[in-house]
Short mmCIF file of C-alpha atoms in Angstrom, two decimals:
data_model
loop_
_atom_site.label_atom_id
_atom_site.label_comp_id
_atom_site.label_asym_id
_atom_site.label_seq_id
_atom_site.Cartn_x
_atom_site.Cartn_y
_atom_site.Cartn_z
CA MET A 1 20.17 -28.24 -34.40
CA THR A 2 20.11 -24.66 -33.13
CA HIS A 3 20.00 -23.92 -29.41
CA TYR A 4 18.55 -20.51 -28.64
CA ILE A 5 19.80 -18.47 -25.72
CA LEU A 6 17.21 -15.81 -24.98
CA PHE A 7 18.21 -12.97 -22.69
CA THR A 8 16.11 -10.54 -20.68
CA GLY A 9 17.26 -8.18 -18.00
CA HIS A 10 17.21 -4.83 -16.36
CA MET A 11 18.43 -1.62 -17.91
CA ILE A 12 21.06 0.56 -16.28
CA ASP A 13 19.32 2.73 -13.69
CA LYS A 14 18.14 6.15 -14.80
CA ALA A 15 19.62 9.03 -12.85
CA GLY A 16 17.55 9.70 -9.75
CA ARG A 17 15.93 6.27 -9.67
CA PRO A 18 14.35 6.08 -6.19
CA LYS A 19 15.40 2.47 -5.56
CA GLU A 20 18.69 1.24 -6.97
CA ARG A 21 18.35 -1.81 -9.21
CA PHE A 22 21.16 -1.85 -11.82
CA PRO A 23 23.52 0.99 -10.97
CA ALA A 24 26.38 1.52 -13.42
CA TYR A 25 28.99 0.38 -10.88
CA LYS A 26 27.61 -3.19 -11.12
CA GLU A 27 28.30 -3.51 -14.84
CA HIS A 28 31.64 -5.34 -14.56
CA ASN A 29 30.27 -8.00 -12.19
CA VAL A 30 27.06 -8.33 -14.22
CA ARG A 31 29.14 -8.91 -17.36
CA ILE A 32 31.02 -11.75 -15.61
CA LYS A 33 27.77 -13.37 -14.38
CA ILE A 34 26.13 -13.22 -17.83
CA LYS A 35 29.27 -14.61 -19.49
CA ASN A 36 29.31 -17.48 -17.01
CA LYS A 37 25.65 -18.33 -17.75
CA ILE A 38 26.27 -18.24 -21.51
CA SER A 39 29.33 -20.48 -21.05
CA GLU A 40 27.29 -22.93 -18.96
CA ALA A 41 24.68 -23.15 -21.72
CA ILE A 42 27.37 -23.78 -24.31
CA ASN A 43 29.01 -26.47 -22.18
CA ASN A 44 25.69 -28.25 -21.52
CA ALA A 45 24.53 -28.66 -25.11
CA ASN A 46 26.14 -29.91 -28.28
CA ALA A 47 24.57 -27.54 -30.76
CA ASN A 48 24.88 -24.42 -32.81
CA PHE A 49 23.90 -21.45 -30.68
CA MET A 50 21.91 -18.34 -31.46
CA GLY A 51 21.44 -15.39 -29.12
CA ILE A 52 18.23 -13.36 -28.95
CA ALA A 53 17.71 -10.20 -26.90
CA GLY A 54 16.46 -6.65 -27.12
CA GLY A 55 18.85 -3.72 -27.38
CA ALA A 56 18.34 -1.72 -24.18
CA CYS A 57 21.21 -0.22 -22.24
CA GLY A 58 22.34 -2.59 -19.53
CA GLY A 59 21.78 -6.32 -19.73
CA ASP A 60 20.67 -6.54 -23.38
CA ILE A 61 23.67 -4.71 -24.80
CA ILE A 62 26.07 -6.58 -22.52
CA PHE A 63 24.54 -9.91 -23.64
CA HIS A 64 25.03 -9.11 -27.34
CA GLU A 65 28.58 -7.88 -26.74
CA LEU A 66 29.36 -11.18 -25.00
CA CYS A 67 27.83 -13.16 -27.86
CA ILE A 68 30.18 -11.36 -30.26
CA GLU A 69 33.12 -12.04 -27.92
CA LEU A 70 32.21 -15.74 -27.66
CA GLY A 71 31.51 -16.18 -31.38
CA ILE A 72 27.78 -16.78 -30.95
CA PRO A 73 25.56 -15.26 -33.63
CA SER A 74 22.85 -13.09 -32.11
CA THR A 75 20.01 -10.92 -33.31
CA VAL A 76 18.86 -7.64 -31.79
CA TYR A 77 15.06 -7.55 -31.44
CA LEU A 78 13.64 -4.03 -31.20
CA ALA A 79 10.13 -3.18 -30.03
CA LEU A 80 10.34 0.12 -31.92
CA PRO A 81 12.26 1.41 -34.94
CA PRO A 82 15.92 1.99 -34.01
CA ALA A 83 15.82 5.76 -33.43
CA GLU A 84 12.67 5.53 -31.30
CA PHE A 85 14.00 2.52 -29.40
CA LYS A 86 17.27 4.30 -28.71
CA LYS A 87 15.44 7.32 -27.35
CA ALA A 88 13.20 5.18 -25.11
CA SER A 89 15.66 2.56 -23.88
CA VAL A 90 19.25 3.65 -24.38
CA SER A 91 20.05 7.35 -24.57
CA PHE A 92 19.12 8.25 -20.99
CA ALA A 93 22.19 6.25 -19.87
CA GLY A 94 24.62 8.45 -21.78
CA GLN A 95 26.65 8.72 -24.95
CA ALA A 96 28.75 5.60 -24.28
CA TRP A 97 25.59 3.45 -24.26
CA ASP A 98 24.36 5.17 -27.44
CA GLU A 99 27.65 4.29 -29.12
CA ARG A 100 27.50 0.68 -27.92
CA PHE A 101 23.92 0.40 -29.26
CA ASP A 102 24.96 1.88 -32.62
CA HIS A 103 27.89 -0.54 -32.83
CA LEU A 104 25.59 -3.52 -32.22
CA LEU A 105 23.20 -2.43 -34.95
CA GLN A 106 26.15 -2.23 -37.36
CA ALA A 107 27.64 -5.56 -36.26
CA LEU A 108 24.54 -7.73 -35.82
CA PRO A 109 21.28 -8.38 -37.63
CA SER A 110 18.30 -6.63 -36.11
CA LEU A 111 14.55 -7.02 -36.37
CA VAL A 112 11.80 -4.54 -35.55
CA LEU A 113 8.47 -5.67 -34.13
CA ALA A 114 5.74 -5.39 -36.72
CA ALA A 115 2.85 -3.09 -35.89
CA ASN A 116 0.19 -4.95 -33.93
CA GLU A 117 -3.36 -3.94 -33.26
CA ASP A 118 -3.53 -5.80 -29.92
CA ASN A 119 -4.35 -2.96 -27.54
CA ASN A 120 -4.45 -5.35 -24.59
CA LEU A 121 -0.66 -5.61 -24.52
CA THR A 122 1.98 -2.92 -24.33
CA ILE A 123 4.60 -2.79 -27.06
CA TRP A 124 7.09 -4.16 -24.51
CA GLU A 125 4.86 -7.15 -23.68
CA GLN A 126 4.41 -7.82 -27.39
CA ALA A 127 8.17 -7.70 -27.91
CA ASN A 128 8.76 -10.15 -25.05
CA LEU A 129 6.28 -12.62 -26.54
CA TRP A 130 7.77 -12.19 -30.02
CA MET A 131 11.29 -12.99 -28.79
CA LEU A 132 10.07 -15.85 -26.62
CA ASN A 133 8.08 -17.44 -29.43
CA ASP A 134 11.04 -17.19 -31.81
CA ALA A 135 13.33 -18.77 -29.19
CA LEU A 136 10.84 -21.56 -28.42
CA LYS A 137 11.00 -23.05 -31.90
CA ASN A 138 11.09 -26.85 -31.84
CA SER A 139 8.89 -27.03 -28.72
CA GLY A 140 11.45 -25.22 -26.60
CA GLU A 141 13.67 -28.23 -26.08
CA ASN A 142 16.62 -26.30 -27.48
CA MET A 143 16.18 -23.02 -25.67
CA ASN A 144 16.99 -21.40 -22.38
CA LEU A 145 16.30 -17.99 -20.93
CA ILE A 146 18.93 -16.07 -19.00
CA ALA A 147 17.34 -13.33 -16.89
CA LEU A 148 19.15 -10.53 -15.08
CA TRP A 149 16.47 -9.83 -12.52
CA ASP A 150 15.94 -8.60 -8.97
CA GLY A 151 12.91 -10.84 -8.47
CA GLN A 152 10.60 -7.84 -8.24
CA GLY A 153 7.91 -6.33 -10.43
CA GLY A 154 9.11 -3.77 -12.93
CA ASP A 155 8.48 -0.10 -13.48
CA ASP A 156 6.01 -0.84 -16.26
CA LYS A 157 4.38 -3.74 -18.07
CA GLY A 158 6.53 -5.87 -20.31
CA GLY A 159 9.74 -5.96 -18.30
CA THR A 160 11.93 -8.75 -17.07
CA GLN A 161 9.32 -10.18 -14.70
CA HIS A 162 6.85 -10.53 -17.59
CA MET A 163 9.37 -12.42 -19.73
CA VAL A 164 10.34 -14.76 -16.87
CA GLU A 165 6.69 -15.51 -16.04
CA LYS A 166 5.77 -16.20 -19.67
CA ALA A 167 8.82 -18.41 -20.20
CA ARG A 168 7.99 -20.43 -17.09
CA GLU A 169 4.37 -20.78 -18.24
CA MET A 170 5.75 -22.31 -21.45
CA ASN A 171 8.04 -24.66 -19.45
CA ALA A 172 11.21 -23.03 -20.74
CA ASP A 173 14.49 -23.47 -18.90
CA VAL A 174 14.98 -20.22 -16.96
CA GLU A 175 18.30 -19.23 -15.37
CA VAL A 176 18.04 -16.16 -13.14
CA ILE A 177 21.00 -13.96 -12.27
CA ARG A 178 19.89 -12.08 -9.17
CA ILE A 179 21.12 -8.54 -9.71
CA ASP A 180 20.22 -7.64 -6.15
CA GLU A 181 22.81 -10.17 -4.96
CA ILE A 182 25.66 -8.80 -7.12
#
């Protein structure tokens, strides 16, 4: 039996972000909180584990790095081809995040969302549903979502709030790490 740990969470704040959400100085404490949630999941289920997350700077990259550290296989799910994804969701945070992203793509399997003609959803919403559906195999009884979230709406459609709402609609186990309380 495989137990899927799906992760969603905020990116590191872009320079000049009007309202702080995930400033770089919170990274160490965020890493500890995510590691604790992964460890709780491992301790509460007797299974083989698989991690699933995107590859954005911030929570996604930290999650995959922790999976490597803890010996949990994980897959990087990208809404866009790697170079485009990196430009949209990683590079603004600096060279160190680019290097961490590149390392993950060398160390872990990655998948790219297939082109979809559904114009009603953004590429980010489509990617959330794709990851969620893959994690919910076996009726979701062997899956939980860890969300690094401030409890607020995002800057655009398809962010952390969207994933949390969709997971709850599908009765998935959702564990929220409140970044605004870190």
